[in-house]
Amino acid sequence: MSKTIFVLNGPNLNMLGKREPGIYGGGTLKDIENDCIAAGRELGFEIDFRQSNHEGVLVDWIHEAGDKAVVGIAINAGAYTHTSIALHDAIRAISVPVVELHISNVHAREEFRHHSMIAPAVKGVICGFGTASYVLALHALKSITA
Ligand code: DQA
């Protein structure tokens, strides 16, 4: 039976490649999806990779992950990380383990990025390793879901 992982991406991550390449690198979200699929294959995960600019859509997908009892969620919630009580509550509402991830080291950036609304609701946080943060998040999920 295949073990599904949701990799969820929040606002503006569809702009990767064009968006602030000095911070986020020159790769696109499609490149990251391909990396996740390749890593998933090695780890025994099927990757369901999604992006939305809309907070409620992300909430719906977290609920869907709970309903389907997927193995885990890796989420880069983008700017909603710093603002969204709704995402915090959605993560708390399911029993699926969630790993928060960021491409950049949010703690080395503007002060408003230092606080995560979702961090208290997730299993752990990975940030600052560029797009490799995604693959590291999959490894983290593997280590806690074996
Ligand atoms: C980000 C960091 C957030 O502060 C920012 O709003 C993003 C991307 C990252 O991956 O480094 O959109 O989550």
mmCIF file of C-alpha atoms and ligand atoms in Angstrom:
data_model
loop_
_atom_site.group_PDB
_atom_site.id
_atom_site.type_symbol
_atom_site.label_atom_id
_atom_site.label_comp_id
_atom_site.label_asym_id
_atom_site.label_seq_id
_atom_site.Cartn_x
_atom_site.Cartn_y
_atom_site.Cartn_z
ATOM 1 C CA MET A 1 0.000 0.000 0.000
ATOM 2 C CA SER A 2 1.404 3.395 -0.939
ATOM 3 C CA LYS A 3 2.011 5.894 1.824
ATOM 4 C CA THR A 4 0.885 9.349 0.774
ATOM 5 C CA ILE A 5 2.479 12.584 1.936
ATOM 6 C CA PHE A 6 0.843 15.925 1.219
ATOM 7 C CA VAL A 7 3.380 18.652 0.421
ATOM 8 C CA LEU A 8 1.433 21.894 0.779
ATOM 9 C CA ASN A 9 2.599 25.309 -0.382
ATOM 10 C CA GLY A 10 1.094 28.654 0.529
ATOM 11 C CA PRO A 11 0.989 32.090 -1.061
ATOM 12 C CA ASN A 12 3.537 33.360 -3.572
ATOM 13 C CA LEU A 13 5.388 30.062 -3.770
ATOM 14 C CA ASN A 14 4.046 29.683 -7.319
ATOM 15 C CA MET A 15 6.356 32.650 -8.077
ATOM 16 C CA LEU A 16 9.560 30.782 -7.218
ATOM 17 C CA GLY A 17 12.123 31.206 -9.960
ATOM 18 C CA LYS A 18 11.092 34.827 -10.501
ATOM 19 C CA ARG A 19 10.546 35.853 -6.884
ATOM 20 C CA GLU A 20 13.529 37.313 -4.962
ATOM 21 C CA PRO A 21 16.026 34.751 -6.331
ATOM 22 C CA GLY A 22 18.712 36.100 -3.981
ATOM 23 C CA ILE A 23 16.627 34.723 -1.088
ATOM 24 C CA TYR A 24 14.763 31.785 -2.598
ATOM 25 C CA GLY A 25 17.114 30.664 -5.406
ATOM 26 C CA GLY A 26 16.396 30.335 -9.088
ATOM 27 C CA GLY A 27 14.498 27.048 -9.088
ATOM 28 C CA THR A 28 10.780 26.827 -9.715
ATOM 29 C CA LEU A 29 8.068 25.147 -7.665
ATOM 30 C CA LYS A 30 7.926 22.480 -10.390
ATOM 31 C CA ASP A 31 11.638 21.760 -9.766
ATOM 32 C CA ILE A 32 10.879 21.349 -6.060
ATOM 33 C CA GLU A 33 7.949 19.057 -6.850
ATOM 34 C CA ASN A 34 10.248 16.879 -8.963
ATOM 35 C CA ASP A 35 12.824 16.752 -6.127
ATOM 36 C CA CYS A 36 10.078 15.731 -3.686
ATOM 37 C CA ILE A 37 8.767 13.018 -5.985
ATOM 38 C CA ALA A 38 12.309 11.618 -6.420
ATOM 39 C CA ALA A 39 12.995 11.724 -2.669
ATOM 40 C CA GLY A 40 9.568 10.234 -1.978
ATOM 41 C CA ARG A 41 10.352 7.316 -4.263
ATOM 42 C CA GLU A 42 13.495 6.560 -2.218
ATOM 43 C CA LEU A 43 11.654 6.906 1.078
ATOM 44 C CA GLY A 44 8.591 4.897 0.037
ATOM 45 C CA PHE A 45 6.203 7.866 -0.099
ATOM 46 C CA GLU A 46 3.813 8.925 -2.802
ATOM 47 C CA ILE A 47 3.894 12.728 -2.995
ATOM 48 C CA ASP A 48 0.729 14.783 -3.446
ATOM 49 C CA PHE A 49 2.169 18.245 -4.126
ATOM 50 C CA ARG A 50 -0.104 21.322 -4.053
ATOM 51 C CA GLN A 51 0.049 25.132 -3.925
ATOM 52 C CA SER A 52 -2.588 27.754 -3.172
ATOM 53 C CA ASN A 53 -2.562 31.483 -2.560
ATOM 54 C CA HIS A 54 -5.737 31.123 -0.481
ATOM 55 C CA GLU A 55 -5.761 30.448 3.247
ATOM 56 C CA GLY A 56 -9.099 28.585 3.252
ATOM 57 C CA VAL A 57 -7.954 26.243 0.502
ATOM 58 C CA LEU A 58 -4.932 25.307 2.622
ATOM 59 C CA VAL A 59 -7.276 24.700 5.577
ATOM 60 C CA ASP A 60 -9.433 22.433 3.383
ATOM 61 C CA TRP A 61 -6.384 20.450 2.256
ATOM 62 C CA ILE A 62 -5.240 19.936 5.848
ATOM 63 C CA HIS A 63 -8.721 18.605 6.702
ATOM 64 C CA GLU A 64 -8.574 16.365 3.608
ATOM 65 C CA ALA A 65 -5.231 14.958 4.788
ATOM 66 C CA GLY A 66 -6.871 14.164 8.127
ATOM 67 C CA ASP A 67 -9.909 12.529 6.483
ATOM 68 C CA LYS A 68 -7.728 10.421 4.210
ATOM 69 C CA ALA A 69 -5.385 9.625 7.106
ATOM 70 C CA VAL A 70 -2.332 10.378 4.940
ATOM 71 C CA VAL A 71 1.018 9.515 6.497
ATOM 72 C CA GLY A 72 2.132 13.108 6.957
ATOM 73 C CA ILE A 73 2.125 16.690 5.766
ATOM 74 C CA ALA A 74 5.109 18.874 4.880
ATOM 75 C CA ILE A 75 3.939 22.470 4.704
ATOM 76 C CA ASN A 76 5.554 25.687 3.561
ATOM 77 C CA ALA A 77 2.751 28.038 4.522
ATOM 78 C CA GLY A 78 4.595 31.100 3.176
ATOM 79 C CA ALA A 79 3.469 34.337 4.807
ATOM 80 C CA TYR A 80 0.456 32.605 6.403
ATOM 81 C CA THR A 81 3.023 30.995 8.699
ATOM 82 C CA HIS A 82 3.286 34.300 10.507
ATOM 83 C CA THR A 83 -0.416 35.213 10.618
ATOM 84 C CA SER A 84 -2.752 32.255 10.425
ATOM 85 C CA ILE A 85 -4.619 31.061 13.484
ATOM 86 C CA ALA A 86 -6.830 29.138 11.025
ATOM 87 C CA LEU A 87 -3.882 27.019 9.863
ATOM 88 C CA HIS A 88 -2.796 26.482 13.471
ATOM 89 C CA ASP A 89 -6.304 25.271 14.355
ATOM 90 C CA ALA A 90 -6.556 23.052 11.253
ATOM 91 C CA ILE A 91 -3.268 21.324 12.103
ATOM 92 C CA ARG A 92 -4.446 20.799 15.671
ATOM 93 C CA ALA A 93 -7.744 19.379 14.391
ATOM 94 C CA ILE A 94 -6.113 16.381 12.687
ATOM 95 C CA SER A 95 -3.944 13.585 13.990
ATOM 96 C CA VAL A 96 -1.634 13.477 10.947
ATOM 97 C CA PRO A 97 1.947 14.586 11.781
ATOM 98 C CA VAL A 98 2.926 17.901 10.200
ATOM 99 C CA VAL A 99 6.399 19.298 9.512
ATOM 100 C CA GLU A 100 6.708 23.058 8.898
ATOM 101 C CA LEU A 101 9.382 24.076 6.440
ATOM 102 C CA HIS A 102 10.884 27.213 4.944
ATOM 103 C CA ILE A 103 13.360 27.745 2.145
ATOM 104 C CA SER A 104 14.963 30.750 3.840
ATOM 105 C CA ASN A 105 16.174 31.085 7.412
ATOM 106 C CA VAL A 106 13.219 33.108 8.655
ATOM 107 C CA HIS A 107 15.050 33.862 11.922
ATOM 108 C CA ALA A 108 17.821 35.674 10.051
ATOM 109 C CA ARG A 109 15.318 37.915 8.239
ATOM 110 C CA GLU A 110 12.841 40.644 9.215
ATOM 111 C CA GLU A 111 11.484 40.461 12.749
ATOM 112 C CA PHE A 112 7.924 39.807 11.528
ATOM 113 C CA ARG A 113 9.146 36.484 10.132
ATOM 114 C CA HIS A 114 10.585 35.317 13.451
ATOM 115 C CA HIS A 115 7.248 34.198 14.841
ATOM 116 C CA SER A 116 5.335 31.231 13.461
ATOM 117 C CA MET A 117 1.657 30.820 14.314
ATOM 118 C CA ILE A 118 1.786 27.179 13.256
ATOM 119 C CA ALA A 119 5.030 26.093 14.965
ATOM 120 C CA PRO A 120 3.306 25.188 18.273
ATOM 121 C CA ALA A 121 0.932 22.867 16.370
ATOM 122 C CA VAL A 122 3.508 20.950 14.284
ATOM 123 C CA LYS A 123 5.949 18.145 15.071
ATOM 124 C CA GLY A 124 8.984 20.198 14.065
ATOM 125 C CA VAL A 125 10.348 22.938 11.870
ATOM 126 C CA ILE A 126 13.013 22.922 9.143
ATOM 127 C CA CYS A 127 14.208 26.201 7.691
ATOM 128 C CA GLY A 128 17.130 27.827 5.976
ATOM 129 C CA PHE A 129 18.428 25.037 3.741
ATOM 130 C CA GLY A 130 17.152 26.454 0.492
ATOM 131 C CA THR A 131 14.889 24.199 -1.513
ATOM 132 C CA ALA A 132 16.587 21.203 0.145
ATOM 133 C CA SER A 133 14.366 22.059 3.148
ATOM 134 C CA TYR A 134 11.582 20.186 1.333
ATOM 135 C CA VAL A 135 13.565 16.960 1.013
ATOM 136 C CA LEU A 136 14.774 17.307 4.605
ATOM 137 C CA ALA A 137 11.130 17.631 5.705
ATOM 138 C CA LEU A 138 10.331 14.352 3.916
ATOM 139 C CA HIS A 139 13.230 12.668 5.734
ATOM 140 C CA ALA A 140 11.919 14.093 9.010
ATOM 141 C CA LEU A 141 8.474 12.632 8.268
ATOM 142 C CA LYS A 142 10.083 9.292 7.434
ATOM 143 C CA SER A 143 11.900 9.292 10.776
ATOM 144 C CA ILE A 144 8.703 9.874 12.756
ATOM 145 C CA THR A 145 6.329 7.674 10.777
ATOM 146 C CA ALA A 146 8.413 4.555 10.028
HETATM 147 C C1 DQA B 1 9.007 31.328 3.356
HETATM 148 C C2 DQA B 1 9.346 32.396 4.393
HETATM 149 C C3 DQA B 1 8.143 33.278 4.653
HETATM 150 O O1 DQA B 1 8.470 34.271 5.596
HETATM 151 C C4 DQA B 1 7.699 33.955 3.377
HETATM 152 O O2 DQA B 1 6.543 34.729 3.603
HETATM 153 C C5 DQA B 1 7.512 33.011 2.252
HETATM 154 C C6 DQA B 1 8.473 31.926 2.081
HETATM 155 C C7 DQA B 1 10.251 30.467 2.999
HETATM 156 O O3 DQA B 1 10.048 29.408 2.414
HETATM 157 O O4 DQA B 1 11.376 30.866 3.267
HETATM 158 O O5 DQA B 1 6.624 33.162 1.437
HETATM 159 O O6 DQA B 1 8.040 30.446 3.918
#
